[in-house]
Short mmCIF file of C-alpha atoms and ligand atoms in Angstrom, two decimals:
data_model
loop_
_atom_site.label_atom_id
_atom_site.label_comp_id
_atom_site.label_asym_id
_atom_site.label_seq_id
_atom_site.Cartn_x
_atom_site.Cartn_y
_atom_site.Cartn_z
CA UNK J 90 -10.95 4.91 40.59
CA UNK J 91 -7.82 7.54 40.16
CA UNK J 92 -5.95 4.65 40.38
CA UNK J 93 -7.44 2.28 37.57
CA UNK J 94 -7.12 5.43 35.52
CA UNK J 95 -3.22 6.36 36.10
CA UNK J 96 -2.59 2.37 35.34
CA UNK J 97 -5.00 2.45 31.90
CA UNK J 98 -3.34 5.84 31.17
CA UNK J 99 0.73 3.66 31.66
CA UNK J 100 -0.81 0.95 29.65
CA UNK J 101 -1.65 2.67 26.53
CA UNK J 102 1.31 4.88 26.64
CA UNK J 103 3.05 1.32 26.75
CA UNK J 104 0.91 0.61 24.05
CA UNK J 105 1.36 3.33 21.91
CA UNK J 106 5.17 3.33 22.69
CA UNK J 107 4.97 -0.52 21.41
CA UNK J 108 2.98 0.00 18.26
CA UNK J 109 5.08 2.91 17.49
CA UNK J 110 2.16 5.85 17.70
CA UNK J 111 2.93 9.36 18.81
CA UNK J 112 0.71 10.15 21.48
CA UNK J 113 -1.54 13.76 21.20
CA UNK J 114 -1.87 14.99 24.42
CA UNK J 115 -4.67 16.89 24.58
CA UNK J 116 -3.66 20.95 25.58
CA UNK J 117 -5.40 22.30 28.42
CA UNK J 118 -6.44 25.66 28.78
CA UNK J 119 -8.07 27.60 31.55
CA UNK J 120 -11.81 27.67 30.94
CA UNK J 121 -13.64 30.77 31.27
CA UNK J 122 -17.11 30.66 30.72
CA UNK J 123 -20.01 27.98 29.39
CA UNK J 124 -22.29 28.82 27.12
CA UNK J 125 -25.82 27.37 26.38
CA UNK J 126 -27.07 27.12 22.91
CA UNK J 127 -30.64 25.46 22.37
CA UNK J 128 -29.43 22.61 22.06
CA UNK J 129 -25.34 22.29 22.28
CA UNK J 130 -23.23 23.90 24.82
CA UNK J 131 -19.64 25.35 24.16
CA UNK J 132 -16.44 26.30 26.24
CA UNK J 133 -14.41 29.03 25.96
CA UNK J 134 -11.21 28.65 27.01
CA UNK J 135 -8.02 31.04 26.59
CA UNK J 136 -5.54 29.90 24.39
CA UNK J 137 -3.33 32.85 24.03
CA UNK J 138 -2.94 36.03 26.08
CA UNK J 139 -0.52 38.83 26.99
CA UNK J 140 -0.55 39.65 23.90
CA UNK J 141 -1.14 43.50 22.97
CA UNK J 142 -3.94 44.28 20.46
CA UNK J 143 -3.97 41.46 18.00
CA UNK J 144 -5.84 42.57 15.50
CA UNK J 145 -5.81 39.67 13.51
CA UNK J 146 -6.40 36.50 13.41
CA UNK J 147 -5.58 33.53 10.35
CA UNK J 148 -5.87 30.29 9.95
CA UNK J 149 -3.58 28.29 7.39
CA UNK J 150 -5.26 25.15 6.56
CA UNK J 151 -1.75 23.46 8.67
CA UNK J 152 -3.07 23.78 12.05
CA UNK J 153 -1.62 26.89 13.16
CA UNK J 154 -2.94 30.58 14.02
CA UNK J 155 -1.61 33.18 12.89
CA UNK J 156 -1.16 36.64 14.87
CA UNK J 157 -0.58 39.70 14.01
CA UNK J 158 -0.56 42.38 16.44
CA UNK J 159 -1.35 46.03 15.94
CA UNK J 160 2.58 47.36 16.34
CA UNK J 161 4.23 45.21 13.93
CA UNK J 162 4.39 41.56 15.36
CA UNK J 163 3.20 38.42 13.38
CA UNK J 164 3.33 35.36 15.15
CA UNK J 165 2.29 31.44 14.70
CA UNK J 166 0.61 28.97 16.93
CA UNK J 167 0.79 25.70 17.13
CA UNK J 168 -2.84 24.56 17.42
CA UNK J 169 -2.01 21.11 18.88
CA UNK J 170 0.74 21.65 20.67
CA UNK J 171 -0.31 25.46 21.61
CA UNK J 172 3.45 26.61 21.26
CA UNK J 173 3.10 29.95 20.04
CA UNK J 174 6.44 31.34 17.76
CA UNK J 175 7.44 35.07 17.45
CA UNK J 176 8.32 34.82 13.41
CA UNK J 177 8.34 38.92 12.91
CA UNK J 178 8.51 42.48 14.00
CA UNK J 179 8.34 44.74 11.00
CA UNK J 180 10.63 47.35 11.49
CA UNK J 181 9.40 50.00 9.76
CA UNK J 182 5.01 50.51 11.07
CA UNK J 183 3.37 53.75 12.25
CA UNK J 184 1.54 53.00 14.89
CA UNK J 185 -0.84 55.68 17.03
CA UNK J 186 -4.55 55.27 17.52
CA UNK J 187 -6.01 52.99 15.09
CA UNK J 188 -3.38 52.74 12.39
CA UNK J 189 -0.24 50.38 12.32
CA UNK J 190 -0.29 46.18 11.24
CA UNK J 191 -4.32 46.14 10.69
CA UNK J 192 -4.84 43.32 7.74
CA UNK J 193 -2.91 39.71 7.37
CA UNK J 194 -4.36 36.82 5.54
CA UNK J 195 -2.62 33.63 4.40
CA UNK J 196 -2.20 32.09 0.73
CA UNK J 197 -4.98 29.53 -0.04
CA UNK J 198 -3.11 26.99 -0.80
CA UNK J 199 -0.31 27.58 2.02
CA UNK J 200 1.51 24.26 1.33
CA UNK J 201 2.59 25.00 -1.95
CA UNK J 202 2.60 28.85 -1.55
CA UNK J 203 3.56 29.40 2.53
CA UNK J 204 2.87 33.64 1.76
CA UNK J 205 1.91 35.58 4.31
CA UNK J 206 -0.16 39.04 3.52
CA UNK J 207 0.35 41.91 5.90
CA UNK J 208 -0.87 45.72 5.48
CA UNK J 209 -0.03 48.07 7.39
CA UNK J 210 0.82 52.18 8.17
CA UNK J 211 3.90 53.45 7.76
CA UNK J 212 5.84 57.25 7.25
CA UNK J 213 6.79 57.76 4.08
CA UNK J 214 8.25 61.19 2.86
CA UNK J 215 6.50 62.92 5.55
CA UNK J 216 3.94 61.44 4.06
CA UNK J 217 1.17 58.27 5.61
CA UNK J 218 1.43 55.39 3.33
CA UNK J 219 -0.66 52.05 3.82
CA UNK J 220 1.12 49.43 2.35
CA UNK J 221 0.46 45.89 1.29
CA UNK J 222 3.56 43.24 1.05
CA UNK J 223 3.78 39.37 1.15
CA UNK J 224 6.01 37.09 3.46
CA UNK J 225 7.42 34.42 2.54
CA UNK J 226 7.10 31.15 5.71
CA UNK J 227 10.08 29.62 5.65
CA UNK J 228 11.93 27.49 8.81
CA UNK J 229 10.39 29.47 11.00
CA UNK J 230 11.41 32.77 9.93
CA UNK J 231 9.07 35.39 7.20
CA UNK J 232 11.24 35.90 4.96
CA UNK J 233 11.69 37.63 1.29
CA UNK J 234 9.74 40.68 1.83
CA UNK J 235 7.89 42.10 -1.59
CA UNK J 236 5.87 45.20 -1.76
CA UNK J 237 2.70 44.82 -3.98
CA UNK J 238 0.75 47.99 -3.65
CA UNK J 239 1.03 51.18 -1.51
CA UNK J 240 -1.93 53.79 -0.88
CA UNK J 241 -2.99 56.66 1.02
CA UNK J 242 -2.76 56.84 5.11
CA UNK J 243 -4.21 59.11 7.08
CA UNK J 244 -3.50 59.19 10.92
CA UNK J 245 -7.56 57.32 11.26
CA UNK J 246 -9.50 55.66 8.70
CA UNK J 247 -6.69 53.31 7.57
CA UNK J 248 -9.59 50.44 7.21
CA UNK J 249 -8.15 47.32 7.24
CA UNK J 250 -8.46 43.78 5.94
CA UNK J 251 -7.36 41.10 4.08
CA UNK J 252 -8.78 37.87 2.51
CA UNK J 253 -8.12 35.73 -0.83
CA UNK J 254 -11.80 34.64 -2.56
CA UNK J 255 -12.77 31.72 -4.20
CA UNK J 256 -11.40 32.95 -7.17
CA UNK J 257 -7.69 33.11 -5.40
CA UNK J 258 -7.96 36.78 -5.74
CA UNK J 259 -6.67 38.85 -3.18
CA UNK J 260 -9.27 40.71 -1.81
CA UNK J 261 -8.05 43.93 0.09
CA UNK J 262 -10.91 47.10 2.42
CA UNK J 263 -8.74 50.42 2.50
CA UNK J 264 -10.31 53.47 4.90
CA UNK J 265 -11.27 56.59 3.40
CA UNK J 266 -8.37 58.10 5.90
CA UNK J 267 -10.86 61.26 6.71
CA UNK J 268 -11.40 62.56 3.34
CA UNK J 269 -14.91 62.87 2.16
CA UNK J 270 -13.45 63.35 -1.12
CA UNK J 271 -12.24 60.04 -1.40
CA UNK J 272 -14.11 57.27 -2.01
CA UNK J 273 -16.88 58.52 -4.36
CA UNK J 274 -13.60 59.40 -7.01
CA UNK J 275 -13.02 56.00 -9.14
CA UNK J 276 -9.59 57.10 -9.36
CA UNK J 277 -8.61 56.94 -5.67
CA UNK J 278 -7.91 53.07 -4.05
CA UNK J 279 -9.21 54.59 -0.78
CA UNK J 280 -12.77 53.96 0.62
CA UNK J 281 -12.57 51.26 -1.54
CA UNK J 282 -12.20 46.86 -2.69
CA UNK J 283 -9.50 46.20 -3.96
CA UNK J 284 -8.84 43.12 -5.86
CA UNK J 285 -5.35 41.68 -7.11
CA UNK J 286 -4.14 39.29 -8.82
CA UNK J 287 -1.12 37.29 -5.90
CA UNK J 288 1.40 39.19 -7.32
CA UNK J 289 0.00 42.48 -7.00
CA UNK J 290 -1.08 43.04 -10.36
CA UNK J 291 -4.80 44.12 -11.84
CA UNK J 292 -6.43 41.27 -12.83
CA UNK J 293 -8.07 41.76 -16.02
CA UNK J 294 -11.80 40.81 -15.17
CA UNK J 295 -11.82 43.99 -12.65
CA UNK J 296 -14.75 46.25 -13.49
CA UNK J 297 -12.74 48.28 -15.10
CA UNK J 298 -9.58 46.27 -16.19
CA UNK J 299 -6.82 49.15 -15.68
CA UNK J 300 -8.53 49.12 -11.77
CA UNK J 301 -8.05 47.63 -8.78
CA UNK J 302 -11.17 49.07 -7.82
CA UNK J 303 -13.82 46.03 -6.93
CA UNK J 304 -16.30 48.22 -4.75
CA UNK J 305 -16.25 51.48 -4.12
CA UNK J 306 -18.38 54.17 -1.50
CA UNK J 307 -16.45 52.97 1.82
CA UNK J 308 -15.71 54.95 5.27
CA UNK J 309 -14.09 52.73 7.63
CA UNK J 310 -14.08 48.61 6.87
CA UNK J 311 -13.10 46.41 9.82
CA UNK J 312 -13.70 43.37 8.93
CA UNK J 313 -14.30 41.31 5.71
CA UNK J 314 -14.73 37.49 4.91
CA UNK J 315 -15.38 35.33 2.04
CA UNK J 316 -18.29 32.41 2.73
CA UNK J 317 -18.31 29.22 2.15
CA UNK J 318 -20.79 30.34 -0.92
CA UNK J 319 -18.20 32.25 -1.79
CA UNK J 320 -20.43 35.95 -1.00
CA UNK J 321 -18.25 38.73 -0.02
CA UNK J 322 -18.98 40.46 3.53
CA UNK J 323 -17.50 43.67 5.34
CA UNK J 324 -18.24 45.38 8.71
CA UNK J 325 -17.81 49.51 8.55
CA UNK J 326 -17.88 52.13 11.27
CA UNK J 327 -20.23 54.58 10.40
CA UNK J 328 -19.76 58.08 12.02
CA UNK J 329 -21.75 59.11 14.43
CA UNK J 330 -24.51 56.41 13.55
CA UNK J 331 -25.26 53.43 11.25
CA UNK J 332 -22.57 50.99 11.43
CA UNK J 333 -22.99 48.63 8.93
CA UNK J 334 -22.76 44.66 7.60
CA UNK J 335 -22.37 44.64 3.93
CA UNK J 336 -22.98 41.70 0.94
CA UNK J 337 -20.78 43.00 -1.73
CA UNK J 338 -21.15 42.58 -5.65
CA UNK J 339 -18.70 43.42 -8.76
CA UNK J 340 -18.66 46.89 -9.52
CA UNK J 341 -21.14 48.39 -5.95
CA UNK J 342 -21.03 51.29 -5.01
CA UNK J 343 -21.65 51.43 -1.45
CA UNK J 344 -22.58 55.73 -0.75
CA UNK J 345 -20.39 56.73 1.79
CA UNK J 346 -20.67 59.81 2.59
CA UNK J 347 -23.63 60.79 0.52
CA UNK J 348 -25.18 58.36 2.05
CA UNK J 349 -25.41 56.60 5.86
CA UNK J 350 -27.02 53.00 6.25
CA UNK J 351 -30.04 53.40 4.81
CA UNK J 352 -31.34 54.98 2.35
CA UNK J 353 -33.41 56.64 4.86
CA UNK J 354 -33.38 60.17 4.13
CA UNK J 355 -34.78 62.76 1.11
CA UNK J 356 -31.27 63.55 0.28
CA UNK J 357 -29.94 59.95 0.39
CA UNK J 358 -32.23 58.66 -1.66
CA UNK J 359 -31.48 61.25 -4.07
CA UNK J 360 -28.00 60.02 -4.44
CA UNK J 361 -29.06 56.51 -4.64
CA UNK J 362 -31.14 57.23 -7.63
CA UNK J 363 -28.12 59.07 -9.47
CA UNK J 364 -24.91 56.67 -7.99
CA UNK J 365 -27.18 53.62 -7.93
CA UNK J 366 -25.66 52.42 -4.61
CA UNK J 367 -26.55 49.77 -2.45
CA UNK J 368 -28.28 49.30 0.91
CA UNK J 369 -26.61 47.29 3.76
CA UNK J 370 -27.64 44.09 5.03
CA UNK J 371 -27.74 45.44 8.53
CA UNK J 372 -26.99 49.38 10.06
CA UNK J 373 -26.90 50.09 13.38
CA UNK J 374 -27.93 53.45 15.33
CA UNK J 375 -26.40 53.55 18.19
CA UNK J 376 -23.61 52.09 16.98
CA UNK J 377 -21.42 49.22 18.10
CA UNK J 378 -18.32 49.64 16.45
CA UNK J 379 -18.40 46.19 14.46
CA UNK J 380 -15.23 44.73 14.09
CA UNK J 381 -14.05 41.49 12.63
CA UNK J 382 -16.05 38.99 10.60
CA UNK J 383 -15.94 35.59 10.33
CA UNK J 384 -18.06 32.99 8.06
CA UNK J 385 -19.60 30.45 10.55
CA UNK J 386 -19.84 27.03 7.59
CA UNK J 387 -19.67 24.76 9.90
CA UNK J 388 -22.15 22.23 11.29
CA UNK J 389 -20.09 22.01 14.33
CA UNK J 390 -22.25 24.49 16.05
CA UNK J 391 -25.79 23.56 14.12
CA UNK J 392 -27.39 26.87 16.28
CA UNK J 393 -24.75 29.02 14.14
CA UNK J 394 -24.49 26.79 10.45
CA UNK J 395 -24.61 29.80 7.91
CA UNK J 396 -23.91 33.17 9.68
CA UNK J 397 -21.77 35.77 10.19
CA UNK J 398 -20.11 36.24 13.51
CA UNK J 399 -19.16 39.39 14.29
CA UNK J 400 -17.33 41.30 16.76
CA UNK J 401 -17.65 44.49 17.82
CA UNK J 402 -16.08 46.83 19.82
CA UNK J 403 -17.74 49.55 21.28
CA UNK J 404 -20.37 47.21 21.93
CA UNK J 405 -18.28 44.38 23.11
CA UNK J 406 -20.03 42.04 22.22
CA UNK J 407 -20.07 38.94 19.74
CA UNK J 408 -23.22 39.11 17.15
CA UNK J 409 -24.43 36.23 15.03
CA UNK J 410 -26.18 37.13 12.30
CA UNK J 411 -28.40 34.54 10.69
CA UNK J 412 -28.26 34.29 7.04
CA UNK J 413 -30.70 33.29 5.29
CA UNK J 414 -30.24 30.17 2.71
CA UNK J 415 -29.29 32.66 0.00
CA UNK J 416 -27.07 34.85 1.87
CA UNK J 417 -28.24 37.62 1.31
CA UNK J 418 -29.85 38.58 4.49
CA UNK J 419 -29.80 38.85 7.63
CA UNK J 420 -32.59 37.30 9.43
CA UNK J 421 -31.80 37.50 13.08
CA UNK J 422 -29.07 38.95 15.19
CA UNK J 423 -27.93 37.59 18.91
CA UNK J 424 -25.57 39.43 21.02
CA UNK J 425 -23.57 37.33 23.73
CA UNK J 426 -20.77 37.66 25.48
CA UNK J 427 -22.04 41.63 26.31
CA UNK J 428 -19.77 43.12 28.66
CA UNK J 429 -17.69 39.96 29.52
CA UNK J 430 -13.66 40.39 27.93
CA UNK J 431 -13.84 43.66 26.45
CA UNK J 432 -13.48 44.89 23.40
CA UNK J 433 -13.16 42.29 20.65
CA UNK J 434 -11.07 42.64 17.69
CA UNK J 435 -10.81 39.61 15.57
CA UNK J 436 -12.66 36.49 14.54
CA UNK J 437 -11.55 33.10 12.87
CA UNK J 438 -13.05 30.29 12.25
CA UNK J 439 -10.51 26.53 12.57
CA UNK J 440 -10.69 23.91 10.49
CA UNK J 441 -12.65 21.56 12.86
CA UNK J 442 -15.80 24.03 13.39
CA UNK J 443 -14.20 25.65 16.63
CA UNK J 444 -13.36 29.70 16.66
CA UNK J 445 -10.78 31.94 17.54
CA UNK J 446 -10.98 35.50 19.18
CA UNK J 447 -9.37 38.37 20.02
CA UNK J 448 -9.54 41.15 22.68
CA UNK J 449 -8.68 44.61 22.07
CA UNK J 450 -8.38 46.07 25.64
CA UNK J 451 -4.78 47.64 25.22
CA UNK J 452 -5.53 49.22 22.44
CA UNK J 453 -6.14 53.11 21.83
CA UNK J 454 -9.68 53.46 23.23
CA UNK J 455 -9.59 51.61 27.03
CA UNK J 456 -13.40 51.23 29.06
CA UNK J 457 -14.02 50.99 32.49
CA UNK J 458 -13.57 47.93 33.89
CA UNK J 459 -10.69 47.06 31.26
CA UNK J 460 -8.53 45.30 30.70
CA UNK J 461 -8.29 42.33 32.46
CA UNK J 462 -5.55 39.79 34.26
CA UNK J 463 -3.47 38.83 30.98
CA UNK J 464 -4.92 40.77 28.16
CA UNK J 465 -5.03 41.35 25.49
CA UNK J 466 -5.83 37.66 25.46
CA UNK J 467 -6.49 34.71 22.49
CA UNK J 468 -10.27 33.04 23.66
CA UNK J 469 -11.22 29.60 21.85
CA UNK J 470 -14.85 28.49 21.76
CA UNK J 471 -15.79 24.70 20.54
CA UNK J 472 -18.04 22.51 21.77
CA UNK J 473 -18.55 20.96 25.14
CA UNK J 474 -20.41 18.53 27.12
CA UNK J 475 -19.38 20.46 30.25
CA UNK J 476 -21.99 21.69 32.70
CA UNK J 477 -22.38 25.04 34.44
CA UNK J 478 -23.84 26.40 37.21
CA UNK J 479 -24.31 29.69 35.47
CA UNK J 480 -23.90 29.31 32.14
CA UNK J 481 -23.84 31.84 28.86
CA UNK J 482 -26.34 32.68 26.59
CA UNK J 483 -26.93 34.99 23.93
CA UNK J 484 -29.93 37.21 23.88
CA UNK J 485 -32.22 38.97 21.35
CA UNK J 486 -30.55 41.87 19.81
CA UNK J 487 -32.97 45.01 20.04
CA UNK J 488 -33.70 47.52 18.21
CA UNK J 489 -35.95 49.78 20.10
CA UNK J 490 -35.66 53.68 21.28
CA UNK J 491 -33.80 54.86 24.13
CA UNK J 492 -34.50 57.84 25.88
CA UNK J 493 -32.90 58.66 29.31
CA UNK J 494 -30.54 61.02 29.11
CA UNK J 495 -27.81 59.21 30.18
CA UNK J 496 -28.49 55.96 28.42
CA UNK J 497 -28.50 58.82 24.94
CA UNK J 498 -25.76 59.84 26.21
CA UNK J 499 -23.79 56.27 26.89
CA UNK J 500 -25.19 55.43 22.88
CA UNK J 501 -23.92 58.71 21.86
CA UNK J 502 -20.81 60.61 23.09
CA UNK J 503 -19.78 57.74 25.79
CA UNK J 504 -16.80 56.25 22.50
CA UNK J 505 -15.56 59.64 22.85
CA UNK J 506 -15.88 61.19 26.05
CA UNK J 507 -16.07 58.00 28.02
CA UNK J 508 -18.69 56.88 30.59
CA UNK J 509 -17.07 59.67 32.80
CA UNK J 510 -16.79 62.56 30.61
CA UNK J 511 -13.25 62.95 31.24
CA UNK J 512 -12.99 62.13 27.34
CA UNK J 513 -8.75 60.95 26.31
CA UNK J 514 -6.18 63.37 26.73
CA UNK J 515 -5.27 65.36 23.33
CA UNK J 516 -8.34 63.68 21.42
CA UNK J 517 -11.29 63.82 22.58
CA UNK J 518 -12.08 66.85 25.14
CA UNK J 519 -13.05 66.36 28.98
CA UNK J 520 -16.50 67.70 29.20
CA UNK J 521 -16.14 67.56 32.71
CA UNK J 522 -14.65 71.07 32.99
CA UNK J 523 -15.80 72.65 29.94
CA UNK J 524 -16.87 76.48 29.84
CA UNK J 525 -19.04 74.83 26.98
CA UNK J 526 -21.34 73.01 28.75
CA UNK J 527 -21.96 74.83 31.99
CA UNK J 528 -21.89 78.10 29.66
CA UNK J 529 -24.12 79.88 26.93
CA UNK J 530 -26.53 76.97 26.21
CA UNK J 531 -27.03 77.86 22.19
CA UNK J 532 -23.32 77.43 21.49
CA UNK J 533 -23.08 74.24 23.25
CA UNK J 534 -26.72 72.88 21.13
CA UNK J 535 -25.10 74.39 18.23
CA UNK J 536 -21.87 72.19 18.09
CA UNK J 537 -24.15 69.43 19.48
CA UNK J 538 -26.18 69.60 16.49
CA UNK J 539 -23.56 70.86 13.93
CA UNK J 540 -20.43 68.87 15.01
CA UNK J 541 -16.80 70.44 14.63
CA UNK J 542 -14.27 69.96 11.58
CA UNK J 543 -11.50 68.24 11.87
CA UNK J 544 -8.75 69.51 14.40
CA UNK J 545 -5.50 69.47 14.14
CA UNK J 546 -5.08 66.00 15.79
CA UNK J 547 -7.45 65.02 12.53
CA UNK J 548 -9.89 65.02 14.76
CA UNK J 549 -13.65 65.80 14.66
CA UNK J 550 -16.74 65.27 16.76
CA UNK J 551 -19.27 64.63 14.46
CA UNK J 552 -23.34 66.15 13.88
CA UNK J 553 -26.22 65.33 16.25
CA UNK J 554 -28.42 66.69 13.89
CA UNK J 555 -30.38 63.48 13.39
CA UNK J 556 -31.73 63.54 17.25
CA UNK J 557 -34.93 64.72 17.99
CA UNK J 558 -35.40 68.08 20.19
CA UNK J 559 -36.24 65.70 23.00
CA UNK J 560 -33.04 63.45 22.85
CA UNK J 561 -30.75 66.06 22.27
CA UNK J 562 -32.50 68.20 25.18
CA UNK J 563 -32.54 64.45 27.43
CA UNK J 564 -28.34 64.78 26.74
CA UNK J 565 -27.99 67.91 27.34
CA UNK J 566 -29.68 67.98 30.63
CA UNK J 567 -27.70 64.95 31.27
CA UNK J 568 -23.87 65.98 31.13
CA UNK J 569 -25.54 70.04 32.24
CA UNK J 570 -26.28 68.23 35.66
CA UNK J 571 -24.03 65.36 36.10
CA UNK J 572 -20.50 67.63 35.69
CA UNK J 573 -21.63 70.99 37.05
CA UNK J 574 -23.52 73.24 39.11
CA UNK J 575 -25.76 73.95 35.98
CA UNK J 576 -29.54 73.18 36.81
CA UNK J 577 -31.07 75.40 34.37
CA UNK J 578 -32.81 72.96 32.06
CA UNK J 579 -32.58 73.01 27.90
CA UNK J 580 -36.50 72.07 26.84
CA UNK J 581 -37.04 70.62 23.78
CA UNK J 582 -38.23 73.72 22.09
CA UNK J 583 -35.35 75.38 22.91
CA UNK J 584 -33.62 72.67 20.93
CA UNK J 585 -35.76 73.70 17.72
CA UNK J 586 -35.05 77.40 17.82
CA UNK J 587 -31.76 76.50 17.33
CA UNK J 588 -31.60 73.97 14.65
C1 HEC I 81 -16.67 60.51 17.11
C2 HEC I 81 -16.18 61.42 18.23
C3 HEC I 81 -17.06 62.08 19.67
C4 HEC I 81 -18.64 61.66 19.59
C5 HEC I 81 -19.44 60.75 19.23
C6 HEC I 81 -18.86 62.73 20.39
N1 HEC I 81 -18.10 63.94 20.01
FE1 HEC I 81 -18.18 66.13 21.36
N2 HEC I 81 -15.41 66.23 20.81
C7 HEC I 81 -15.01 65.34 20.00
C8 HEC I 81 -14.18 66.20 19.60
C9 HEC I 81 -12.89 65.67 19.11
C10 HEC I 81 -14.61 67.28 20.28
C11 HEC I 81 -13.27 68.32 20.05
C12 HEC I 81 -13.52 69.76 18.95
C13 HEC I 81 -12.52 70.68 18.53
O1 HEC I 81 -12.66 71.36 19.01
O2 HEC I 81 -12.82 70.92 16.87
C14 HEC I 81 -15.63 67.53 20.80
C15 HEC I 81 -16.10 68.56 21.83
C16 HEC I 81 -17.16 68.46 22.48
C17 HEC I 81 -17.61 68.91 23.04
C18 HEC I 81 -16.78 70.79 23.47
C19 HEC I 81 -16.09 70.21 24.63
C20 HEC I 81 -15.23 71.39 24.82
O3 HEC I 81 -15.17 72.16 26.08
O4 HEC I 81 -14.41 71.88 23.73
C21 HEC I 81 -19.18 69.10 24.00
C22 HEC I 81 -19.79 69.99 24.72
C23 HEC I 81 -19.56 67.68 23.63
N3 HEC I 81 -18.39 67.54 22.60
C24 HEC I 81 -20.14 67.32 23.19
C25 HEC I 81 -20.75 65.81 22.92
C26 HEC I 81 -21.75 65.34 23.23
C27 HEC I 81 -22.98 65.98 23.65
C28 HEC I 81 -21.74 64.43 22.47
C29 HEC I 81 -22.56 63.27 21.86
C30 HEC I 81 -24.47 63.97 21.91
C31 HEC I 81 -20.61 64.02 22.04
N4 HEC I 81 -19.85 65.55 22.07
C32 HEC I 81 -20.14 63.56 20.90
C33 HEC I 81 -15.29 64.43 20.04
C34 HEC I 81 -16.83 63.37 19.72
#
């Protein structure tokens, strides 16, 4: 058998040489997993490893995958040969926890106009700036940088994503830079979706022909994509609650900070009436930290046709959000890869319906058990006839209620204070040796219900007044029982008295 195959191989190569055709070698990649959907089998392979926080992935329609790493590196991978070329390191990126190189897109007609658009933070005149810049791709280098627009940057909440619409306009999802006055201020370019001509000028048909603003009322978007029907979707981080996926309409107001998630509180309904706001397609409490978003319009994986694929950081998973035919509603949500590859930062669909996604296990917020060998990686997901003894399968998302103190802690507190309560030095305090945890219960209850003002480091603890009394009591008894000698229990009535 083996020998026959070798002989056949030689013969084919020989024929090919005679006929003058170039032999296409199939790229050999390491297979990590198989995924079984209702009818299709998919394989998950490692396309690239040893990267550092690949924040944005794009395909250019000429067979290349573009990779932007947070520290400012831009690389290009030939998807046929697998060869990876490093083209540029931005010289002036300011990169800390969530700042850095945060957005990239390629010109929709890349063959004719070989331009790459990048967004990154930098320090300028003692302030932080978020810059949109265009580079030209020529002879394996990126040259002729042209700054298209600069807006206010911040220590956090810098967004950001870029994409071209079917109208050939450039859309940019900006963050509110942690300033509550920005998102609802039509003159600020933060907390907005901006729409630009490709040369950086303002399109005449914007809602206000003098302004870049296309839609407003956003906190910190981490995903932005156009569907093949020309609809624009974003993913966004909520505060302690209410992460969102939104369908963006021209001139729409998405409510932040007056509204978090659905319009389900009295004051939110009042705000909605006055400002005529748009509700999210879907929101998540507890939060999942949604990130990259791609629209899957391909038929290659029929189970996923007409869905949004969303990577999550805190949720450490891929979410499959099936859309209705009109694309204006999410009809089901499935979860895949939970905890398997760690934090997932971005996702993009290739021309054959294959999918690329990037891990983010070397970023500012490492999770227990990660990074894995070879992180950060780019994974390729594609159809396969292979089989596996232990395939993965998506599970339906449950939006049920959580009751135990440890589950509540994991859902609402661990993203900052960590699973074991140790926090992140100089960012989120440890709860283990905290006098507030051991000490006077009213002070502790007050802090957890009300949260804190931003501190010197720009960090702030959100308030948890939306939790009911027994949930707050469960959490506090859990942290006091777990990390202190304190056995005096706090009961729900005590929380009520301290509200
Ligand atoms: C988004 C991040 C974040 C989340 C989520 C969060 N915290 Fe905090 N927490 C902070 C920050 C930042 C501080 C420090 C605030 C300051 O000192 O101004 C803090 C401080 C604290 C402190 C005081 C520690 C000390 O000794 O100073 C306690 C106790 C605490 N948090 C409990 C909780 C509990 C319980 C939850 C979940 C219900 C929670 N936190 C969720 C960010 C967070």
